[in-house]
PDB file of C-alpha atoms and ligand atoms in Angstrom:
ATOM      1  CA  MET A 989      57.764 152.492 134.028  1.00  0.00           C
ATOM      2  CA  LEU A 990      61.059 153.078 132.205  1.00  0.00           C
ATOM      3  CA  PHE A 991      62.279 155.716 129.740  1.00  0.00           C
ATOM      4  CA  ASP A 992      64.939 154.453 127.315  1.00  0.00           C
ATOM      5  CA  THR A 993      66.403 157.834 126.372  1.00  0.00           C
ATOM      6  CA  HIS A 994      68.540 156.585 123.482  1.00  0.00           C
ATOM      7  CA  ALA A 995      67.718 153.826 121.001  1.00  0.00           C
ATOM      8  CA  HIS A 996      68.011 153.211 117.256  1.00  0.00           C
ATOM      9  CA  MET A 997      64.929 151.158 116.449  1.00  0.00           C
ATOM     10  CA  ASP A 998      65.289 152.357 112.843  1.00  0.00           C
ATOM     11  CA  ASP A 999      68.458 150.203 112.540  1.00  0.00           C
ATOM     12  CA  ASP A1000      68.539 147.570 109.770  1.00  0.00           C
ATOM     13  CA  ARG A1001      68.895 144.862 112.406  1.00  0.00           C
ATOM     14  CA  PHE A1002      65.254 145.475 113.338  1.00  0.00           C
ATOM     15  CA  ASP A1003      63.987 145.154 109.753  1.00  0.00           C
ATOM     16  CA  PRO A1004      62.666 141.603 110.263  1.00  0.00           C
ATOM     17  CA  ASP A1005      60.689 142.304 113.455  1.00  0.00           C
ATOM     18  CA  ARG A1006      60.694 146.029 114.296  1.00  0.00           C
ATOM     19  CA  ASP A1007      57.011 146.424 115.144  1.00  0.00           C
ATOM     20  CA  GLU A1008      56.943 143.255 117.197  1.00  0.00           C
ATOM     21  CA  MET A1009      60.020 144.328 119.219  1.00  0.00           C
ATOM     22  CA  ILE A1010      58.600 147.800 119.846  1.00  0.00           C
ATOM     23  CA  LYS A1011      55.323 146.279 121.018  1.00  0.00           C
ATOM     24  CA  ARG A1012      57.221 143.976 123.357  1.00  0.00           C
ATOM     25  CA  CYS A1013      59.066 146.951 124.930  1.00  0.00           C
ATOM     26  CA  PHE A1014      55.775 148.597 125.796  1.00  0.00           C
ATOM     27  CA  GLU A1015      54.502 145.326 127.276  1.00  0.00           C
ATOM     28  CA  GLU A1016      57.691 144.823 129.286  1.00  0.00           C
ATOM     29  CA  GLY A1017      57.780 148.029 131.301  1.00  0.00           C
ATOM     30  CA  VAL A1018      59.111 150.652 128.901  1.00  0.00           C
ATOM     31  CA  SER A1019      56.686 153.527 128.387  1.00  0.00           C
ATOM     32  CA  LEU A1020      58.922 156.025 126.545  1.00  0.00           C
ATOM     33  CA  ILE A1021      61.688 155.677 123.956  1.00  0.00           C
ATOM     34  CA  LEU A1022      63.717 158.470 122.401  1.00  0.00           C
ATOM     35  CA  ASN A1023      64.817 157.263 118.983  1.00  0.00           C
ATOM     36  CA  ALA A1024      68.018 159.087 118.028  1.00  0.00           C
ATOM     37  CA  GLY A1025      68.825 160.056 114.463  1.00  0.00           C
ATOM     38  CA  SER A1026      72.426 159.710 113.308  1.00  0.00           C
ATOM     39  CA  ASN A1027      72.267 161.058 109.749  1.00  0.00           C
ATOM     40  CA  MET A1028      69.608 162.520 107.453  1.00  0.00           C
ATOM     41  CA  ALA A1029      68.061 159.159 106.535  1.00  0.00           C
ATOM     42  CA  THR A1030      67.862 157.862 110.111  1.00  0.00           C
ATOM     43  CA  SER A1031      66.573 161.230 111.345  1.00  0.00           C
ATOM     44  CA  VAL A1032      63.683 160.916 108.887  1.00  0.00           C
ATOM     45  CA  LYS A1033      63.112 157.297 109.995  1.00  0.00           C
ATOM     46  CA  SER A1034      63.128 158.373 113.659  1.00  0.00           C
ATOM     47  CA  ILE A1035      60.337 160.834 112.944  1.00  0.00           C
ATOM     48  CA  GLY A1036      58.451 158.064 111.132  1.00  0.00           C
ATOM     49  CA  LEU A1037      58.598 155.886 114.248  1.00  0.00           C
ATOM     50  CA  ALA A1038      57.506 158.800 116.440  1.00  0.00           C
ATOM     51  CA  ASP A1039      54.531 159.330 114.145  1.00  0.00           C
ATOM     52  CA  LYS A1040      53.575 155.684 114.411  1.00  0.00           C
ATOM     53  CA  TYR A1041      53.911 155.162 118.194  1.00  0.00           C
ATOM     54  CA  ASP A1042      52.656 157.424 121.016  1.00  0.00           C
ATOM     55  CA  GLY A1043      55.531 156.350 123.286  1.00  0.00           C
ATOM     56  CA  ILE A1044      58.308 157.131 120.809  1.00  0.00           C
ATOM     57  CA  TYR A1045      59.911 160.576 120.451  1.00  0.00           C
ATOM     58  CA  ALA A1046      62.700 161.503 118.045  1.00  0.00           C
ATOM     59  CA  SER A1047      65.898 163.467 117.767  1.00  0.00           C
ATOM     60  CA  VAL A1048      67.446 164.636 114.512  1.00  0.00           C
ATOM     61  CA  GLY A1049      71.113 165.165 113.877  1.00  0.00           C
ATOM     62  CA  VAL A1050      74.275 163.934 112.195  1.00  0.00           C
ATOM     63  CA  HIS A1051      76.673 161.645 114.085  1.00  0.00           C
ATOM     64  CA  PRO A1052      80.419 162.358 113.857  1.00  0.00           C
ATOM     65  CA  HIS A1053      80.822 159.208 111.715  1.00  0.00           C
ATOM     66  CA  ASP A1054      78.679 160.910 109.075  1.00  0.00           C
ATOM     67  CA  ALA A1055      79.965 164.460 109.570  1.00  0.00           C
ATOM     68  CA  SER A1056      81.612 164.467 106.147  1.00  0.00           C
ATOM     69  CA  THR A1057      78.253 163.760 104.466  1.00  0.00           C
ATOM     70  CA  MET A1058      76.972 167.179 105.582  1.00  0.00           C
ATOM     71  CA  ASP A1059      77.102 170.234 103.334  1.00  0.00           C
ATOM     72  CA  GLU A1060      76.001 173.825 103.776  1.00  0.00           C
ATOM     73  CA  ALA A1061      72.359 172.953 103.092  1.00  0.00           C
ATOM     74  CA  SER A1062      72.260 170.252 105.786  1.00  0.00           C
ATOM     75  CA  ILE A1063      71.593 172.578 108.709  1.00  0.00           C
ATOM     76  CA  GLU A1064      68.472 173.917 107.020  1.00  0.00           C
ATOM     77  CA  VAL A1065      67.283 170.363 106.284  1.00  0.00           C
ATOM     78  CA  LEU A1066      67.747 169.477 109.958  1.00  0.00           C
ATOM     79  CA  ALA A1067      65.935 172.641 111.037  1.00  0.00           C
ATOM     80  CA  ASN A1068      62.966 171.666 108.860  1.00  0.00           C
ATOM     81  CA  LEU A1069      62.917 168.131 110.288  1.00  0.00           C
ATOM     82  CA  ALA A1070      63.151 169.504 113.826  1.00  0.00           C
ATOM     83  CA  ALA A1071      59.938 171.470 113.316  1.00  0.00           C
ATOM     84  CA  HIS A1072      58.018 168.200 113.840  1.00  0.00           C
ATOM     85  CA  LYS A1073      56.258 168.274 117.202  1.00  0.00           C
ATOM     86  CA  LYS A1074      57.761 164.988 118.414  1.00  0.00           C
ATOM     87  CA  VAL A1075      61.369 166.007 117.727  1.00  0.00           C
ATOM     88  CA  LYS A1076      62.746 166.756 121.195  1.00  0.00           C
ATOM     89  CA  ALA A1077      66.509 167.141 120.659  1.00  0.00           C
ATOM     90  CA  ILE A1078      69.351 167.635 118.199  1.00  0.00           C
ATOM     91  CA  GLY A1079      71.455 164.477 118.105  1.00  0.00           C
ATOM     92  CA  GLU A1080      73.239 162.425 118.123  1.00  0.00           C
ATOM     93  CA  ILE A1081      76.081 164.828 117.460  1.00  0.00           C
ATOM     94  CA  GLY A1082      79.645 164.984 118.746  1.00  0.00           C
ATOM     95  CA  LEU A1083      83.133 163.637 118.137  1.00  0.00           C
ATOM     96  CA  ASP A1084      84.482 160.118 117.647  1.00  0.00           C
ATOM     97  CA  TYR A1085      88.272 159.788 117.616  1.00  0.00           C
ATOM     98  CA  TYR A1086      88.140 156.018 118.054  1.00  0.00           C
ATOM     99  CA  TYR A1087      86.928 155.298 114.525  1.00  0.00           C
ATOM    100  CA  ASP A1088      87.772 158.666 112.892  1.00  0.00           C
ATOM    101  CA  TYR A1089      85.359 157.922 110.029  1.00  0.00           C
ATOM    102  CA  SER A1090      85.233 161.650 109.257  1.00  0.00           C
ATOM    103  CA  PRO A1091      88.302 163.949 109.465  1.00  0.00           C
ATOM    104  CA  ARG A1092      88.539 165.557 112.902  1.00  0.00           C
ATOM    105  CA  ASP A1093      88.360 169.172 111.670  1.00  0.00           C
ATOM    106  CA  ILE A1094      85.107 168.326 109.837  1.00  0.00           C
ATOM    107  CA  GLN A1095      83.717 166.529 112.899  1.00  0.00           C
ATOM    108  CA  LYS A1096      84.380 169.618 115.032  1.00  0.00           C
ATOM    109  CA  LYS A1097      82.895 172.025 112.492  1.00  0.00           C
ATOM    110  CA  ARG A1098      79.665 170.040 112.136  1.00  0.00           C
ATOM    111  CA  PHE A1099      79.380 169.487 115.889  1.00  0.00           C
ATOM    112  CA  ILE A1100      79.639 173.223 116.553  1.00  0.00           C
ATOM    113  CA  GLN A1101      77.141 174.038 113.778  1.00  0.00           C
ATOM    114  CA  GLN A1102      74.611 171.607 115.228  1.00  0.00           C
ATOM    115  CA  ILE A1103      75.041 173.009 118.751  1.00  0.00           C
ATOM    116  CA  ASP A1104      74.299 176.436 117.265  1.00  0.00           C
ATOM    117  CA  LEU A1105      71.214 175.015 115.555  1.00  0.00           C
ATOM    118  CA  ALA A1106      70.006 173.535 118.841  1.00  0.00           C
ATOM    119  CA  ARG A1107      70.399 176.908 120.503  1.00  0.00           C
ATOM    120  CA  GLN A1108      68.369 178.614 117.785  1.00  0.00           C
ATOM    121  CA  LEU A1109      65.628 175.992 118.010  1.00  0.00           C
ATOM    122  CA  LYS A1110      65.690 175.886 121.830  1.00  0.00           C
ATOM    123  CA  LEU A1111      66.262 172.122 121.801  1.00  0.00           C
ATOM    124  CA  PRO A1112      68.724 170.190 123.980  1.00  0.00           C
ATOM    125  CA  ILE A1113      71.613 168.239 122.419  1.00  0.00           C
ATOM    126  CA  ILE A1114      72.424 164.526 122.603  1.00  0.00           C
ATOM    127  CA  VAL A1115      76.203 164.152 122.523  1.00  0.00           C
ATOM    128  CA  HIS A1116      78.300 161.208 121.365  1.00  0.00           C
ATOM    129  CA  ASP A1117      81.886 161.354 122.661  1.00  0.00           C
ATOM    130  CA  ARG A1118      84.310 158.513 122.064  1.00  0.00           C
ATOM    131  CA  ASP A1119      88.001 159.027 122.874  1.00  0.00           C
ATOM    132  CA  SER A1120      87.523 162.764 122.303  1.00  0.00           C
ATOM    133  CA  HIS A1121      86.846 164.017 125.836  1.00  0.00           C
ATOM    134  CA  GLN A1122      89.194 167.021 125.766  1.00  0.00           C
ATOM    135  CA  ASP A1123      87.935 168.448 122.478  1.00  0.00           C
ATOM    136  CA  VAL A1124      84.297 167.858 123.476  1.00  0.00           C
ATOM    137  CA  MET A1125      84.825 169.764 126.734  1.00  0.00           C
ATOM    138  CA  ASP A1126      86.600 172.604 124.880  1.00  0.00           C
ATOM    139  CA  ILE A1127      83.732 172.881 122.404  1.00  0.00           C
ATOM    140  CA  PHE A1128      81.184 172.838 125.253  1.00  0.00           C
ATOM    141  CA  LYS A1129      82.952 175.778 126.870  1.00  0.00           C
ATOM    142  CA  ASN A1130      83.538 177.738 123.644  1.00  0.00           C
ATOM    143  CA  THR A1131      79.945 177.368 122.455  1.00  0.00           C
ATOM    144  CA  GLY A1132      78.383 178.249 125.807  1.00  0.00           C
ATOM    145  CA  VAL A1133      76.602 174.911 125.966  1.00  0.00           C
ATOM    146  CA  LYS A1134      75.220 175.746 129.397  1.00  0.00           C
ATOM    147  CA  SER A1135      72.491 177.830 127.784  1.00  0.00           C
ATOM    148  CA  VAL A1136      71.628 174.994 125.349  1.00  0.00           C
ATOM    149  CA  GLY A1137      71.360 171.995 127.677  1.00  0.00           C
ATOM    150  CA  GLY A1138      71.675 168.359 126.841  1.00  0.00           C
ATOM    151  CA  VAL A1139      73.030 164.943 127.697  1.00  0.00           C
ATOM    152  CA  LEU A1140      76.228 162.999 127.172  1.00  0.00           C
ATOM    153  CA  HIS A1141      74.846 159.724 125.943  1.00  0.00           C
ATOM    154  CA  SER A1142      76.450 156.443 127.005  1.00  0.00           C
ATOM    155  CA  PHE A1143      78.807 158.424 129.177  1.00  0.00           C
ATOM    156  CA  SER A1144      82.309 156.934 129.202  1.00  0.00           C
ATOM    157  CA  GLY A1145      84.334 159.715 130.842  1.00  0.00           C
ATOM    158  CA  SER A1146      85.930 159.965 134.265  1.00  0.00           C
ATOM    159  CA  VAL A1147      84.456 161.259 137.502  1.00  0.00           C
ATOM    160  CA  GLU A1148      86.399 164.499 136.923  1.00  0.00           C
ATOM    161  CA  MET A1149      84.809 164.943 133.499  1.00  0.00           C
ATOM    162  CA  ALA A1150      81.381 164.094 134.937  1.00  0.00           C
ATOM    163  CA  ARG A1151      81.826 166.917 137.463  1.00  0.00           C
ATOM    164  CA  GLU A1152      82.754 169.352 134.684  1.00  0.00           C
ATOM    165  CA  CYS A1153      79.662 168.345 132.718  1.00  0.00           C
ATOM    166  CA  LEU A1154      77.419 168.794 135.764  1.00  0.00           C
ATOM    167  CA  LYS A1155      78.799 172.320 136.193  1.00  0.00           C
ATOM    168  CA  LEU A1156      77.636 172.988 132.629  1.00  0.00           C
ATOM    169  CA  GLY A1157      74.167 171.724 133.541  1.00  0.00           C
ATOM    170  CA  LEU A1158      74.475 168.631 131.351  1.00  0.00           C
ATOM    171  CA  TYR A1159      72.863 165.286 132.140  1.00  0.00           C
ATOM    172  CA  LEU A1160      74.792 162.016 131.958  1.00  0.00           C
ATOM    173  CA  SER A1161      73.211 158.940 130.429  1.00  0.00           C
ATOM    174  CA  ILE A1162      74.208 155.455 131.513  1.00  0.00           C
ATOM    175  CA  SER A1163      74.031 152.442 129.198  1.00  0.00           C
ATOM    176  CA  GLY A1164      74.772 148.699 129.090  1.00  0.00           C
ATOM    177  CA  PRO A1165      78.555 148.854 129.690  1.00  0.00           C
ATOM    178  CA  VAL A1166      77.876 149.812 133.346  1.00  0.00           C
ATOM    179  CA  THR A1167      76.906 146.146 133.808  1.00  0.00           C
ATOM    180  CA  PHE A1168      80.234 144.837 132.429  1.00  0.00           C
ATOM    181  CA  SER A1169      82.794 143.474 134.878  1.00  0.00           C
ATOM    182  CA  ASN A1170      85.399 146.072 133.791  1.00  0.00           C
ATOM    183  CA  ALA A1171      83.074 149.052 134.336  1.00  0.00           C
ATOM    184  CA  LYS A1172      84.909 150.484 137.361  1.00  0.00           C
ATOM    185  CA  LYS A1173      85.102 154.043 136.020  1.00  0.00           C
ATOM    186  CA  THR A1174      81.421 154.216 135.085  1.00  0.00           C
ATOM    187  CA  VAL A1175      80.395 152.663 138.410  1.00  0.00           C
ATOM    188  CA  GLU A1176      82.292 155.473 140.145  1.00  0.00           C
ATOM    189  CA  VAL A1177      80.529 158.031 137.942  1.00  0.00           C
ATOM    190  CA  VAL A1178      77.105 156.607 138.861  1.00  0.00           C
ATOM    191  CA  ARG A1179      78.019 156.719 142.537  1.00  0.00           C
ATOM    192  CA  GLU A1180      79.119 160.365 142.249  1.00  0.00           C
ATOM    193  CA  VAL A1181      76.449 161.926 140.015  1.00  0.00           C
ATOM    194  CA  PRO A1182      73.239 163.090 141.745  1.00  0.00           C
ATOM    195  CA  LEU A1183      70.262 160.931 140.779  1.00  0.00           C
ATOM    196  CA  ASP A1184      68.424 163.928 139.361  1.00  0.00           C
ATOM    197  CA  MET A1185      71.121 164.358 136.659  1.00  0.00           C
ATOM    198  CA  LEU A1186      71.181 160.733 135.470  1.00  0.00           C
ATOM    199  CA  LEU A1187      69.386 159.211 132.502  1.00  0.00           C
ATOM    200  CA  ILE A1188      69.331 155.570 131.403  1.00  0.00           C
ATOM    201  CA  GLU A1189      69.413 154.180 127.880  1.00  0.00           C
ATOM    202  CA  THR A1190      70.143 151.117 125.771  1.00  0.00           C
ATOM    203  CA  ASP A1191      71.629 152.537 122.520  1.00  0.00           C
ATOM    204  CA  SER A1192      69.840 149.554 120.932  1.00  0.00           C
ATOM    205  CA  PRO A1193      70.803 147.536 118.956  1.00  0.00           C
ATOM    206  CA  TYR A1194      74.299 148.177 120.392  1.00  0.00           C
ATOM    207  CA  LEU A1195      75.848 147.880 123.891  1.00  0.00           C
ATOM    208  CA  THR A1196      73.700 145.017 125.193  1.00  0.00           C
ATOM    209  CA  PRO A1197      73.882 144.763 128.996  1.00  0.00           C
ATOM    210  CA  VAL A1198      74.766 141.678 131.010  1.00  0.00           C
ATOM    211  CA  PRO A1199      73.181 139.061 131.137  1.00  0.00           C
ATOM    212  CA  ASN A1200      72.393 139.333 127.424  1.00  0.00           C
ATOM    213  CA  ARG A1201      75.747 140.681 126.259  1.00  0.00           C
ATOM    214  CA  GLY A1202      76.469 139.544 122.701  1.00  0.00           C
ATOM    215  CA  LYS A1203      72.797 139.464 121.679  1.00  0.00           C
ATOM    216  CA  ARG A1204      70.946 142.233 119.860  1.00  0.00           C
ATOM    217  CA  ASN A1205      69.946 144.948 122.321  1.00  0.00           C
ATOM    218  CA  TYR A1206      66.418 146.378 122.545  1.00  0.00           C
ATOM    219  CA  PRO A1207      64.794 148.966 124.831  1.00  0.00           C
ATOM    220  CA  ALA A1208      63.260 146.504 127.330  1.00  0.00           C
ATOM    221  CA  TYR A1209      66.840 145.676 128.402  1.00  0.00           C
ATOM    222  CA  VAL A1210      67.081 149.181 129.879  1.00  0.00           C
ATOM    223  CA  ARG A1211      65.813 147.509 133.047  1.00  0.00           C
ATOM    224  CA  PHE A1212      69.219 145.838 133.493  1.00  0.00           C
ATOM    225  CA  VAL A1213      70.828 149.291 133.436  1.00  0.00           C
ATOM    226  CA  ALA A1214      68.271 150.560 135.962  1.00  0.00           C
ATOM    227  CA  GLU A1215      68.917 147.559 138.230  1.00  0.00           C
ATOM    228  CA  LYS A1216      72.662 148.187 138.145  1.00  0.00           C
ATOM    229  CA  VAL A1217      72.233 151.906 138.903  1.00  0.00           C
ATOM    230  CA  ALA A1218      69.958 150.983 141.848  1.00  0.00           C
ATOM    231  CA  GLU A1219      72.554 148.531 143.156  1.00  0.00           C
ATOM    232  CA  ILE A1220      75.412 151.069 142.890  1.00  0.00           C
ATOM    233  CA  LYS A1221      73.428 153.835 144.557  1.00  0.00           C
ATOM    234  CA  GLY A1222      71.876 151.539 147.159  1.00  0.00           C
ATOM    235  CA  ILE A1223      68.317 152.552 146.304  1.00  0.00           C
ATOM    236  CA  THR A1224      65.340 150.719 144.851  1.00  0.00           C
ATOM    237  CA  PHE A1225      64.768 149.889 141.208  1.00  0.00           C
ATOM    238  CA  GLU A1226      61.455 151.779 141.395  1.00  0.00           C
ATOM    239  CA  GLU A1227      63.197 154.939 142.552  1.00  0.00           C
ATOM    240  CA  VAL A1228      65.689 154.758 139.674  1.00  0.00           C
ATOM    241  CA  ALA A1229      62.864 154.138 137.198  1.00  0.00           C
ATOM    242  CA  GLN A1230      60.800 157.036 138.503  1.00  0.00           C
ATOM    243  CA  LYS A1231      63.649 159.550 138.775  1.00  0.00           C
ATOM    244  CA  THR A1232      65.180 158.784 135.395  1.00  0.00           C
ATOM    245  CA  MET A1233      61.698 159.049 133.878  1.00  0.00           C
ATOM    246  CA  GLU A1234      61.226 162.500 135.451  1.00  0.00           C
ATOM    247  CA  ASN A1235      64.724 163.581 134.395  1.00  0.00           C
ATOM    248  CA  GLY A1236      64.198 162.498 130.797  1.00  0.00           C
ATOM    249  CA  LYS A1237      60.846 164.233 130.582  1.00  0.00           C
ATOM    250  CA  ARG A1238      62.334 167.414 132.049  1.00  0.00           C
ATOM    251  CA  LEU A1239      65.314 167.470 129.667  1.00  0.00           C
ATOM    252  CA  PHE A1240      63.297 166.675 126.552  1.00  0.00           C
ATOM    253  CA  SER A1241      60.201 168.719 127.501  1.00  0.00           C
ATOM    254  CA  ILE A1242      57.855 165.757 127.319  1.00  0.00           C
ATOM    255  CA  GLU A1243      54.523 166.158 129.134  1.00  0.00           C
TER     256      GLU A1243
HETATM  257 NI1   NI B2307      73.490 156.010 119.558  1.00  0.00          NI
END
């Protein structure tokens, strides 16, 4: 059974058939999904999905794209949402210097505030990092992220960065792009990182793996990520499924 540790089933693209697609995931080998919030509205929707389905858990947090929508009251709102028993992480939070939808100083401020919130609430963080590796690593070190714990979702850094993250006790999550023909760097990362520090995810509806690239992604496609990880590491699919399930449950404190 598979654990898709990062999906957005609340996304508008699932409005026509959300319940049907979720049901299909559970029929097709996925037993757990962590639905990640990315702003206040999607954090609330994530909790709604977790309430509706046993196999869905939620995270709450504000993505760097939406960092400029936060104000001083936002942290308290997130803290209240996080009190729900199926909220298992703060995220997704981080930096995105590819799109720069929010000014970088605001992105950094809100990222740091949400790491502090996670520490207070004793929840791990789910980190989004796009073209912002250096600043993310600096913030990890300055905020003492080692005592918070968490995962770099859809990890896109180098082997060197992966090693730095492992030293900080952080997990690395692998997504659809590992199946792309130009995925050399991520393939190297998978080869290097110990299996007990790897998670797998889809980031549905984004980042659809080969052979379905171009179509809408959904959590059942996490099996293509698991197959690729098994191939790179030279182990069985079942071992990848079992280990990444254990890792996800450990990180997110799921029984
Ligand atoms: Ni995401």
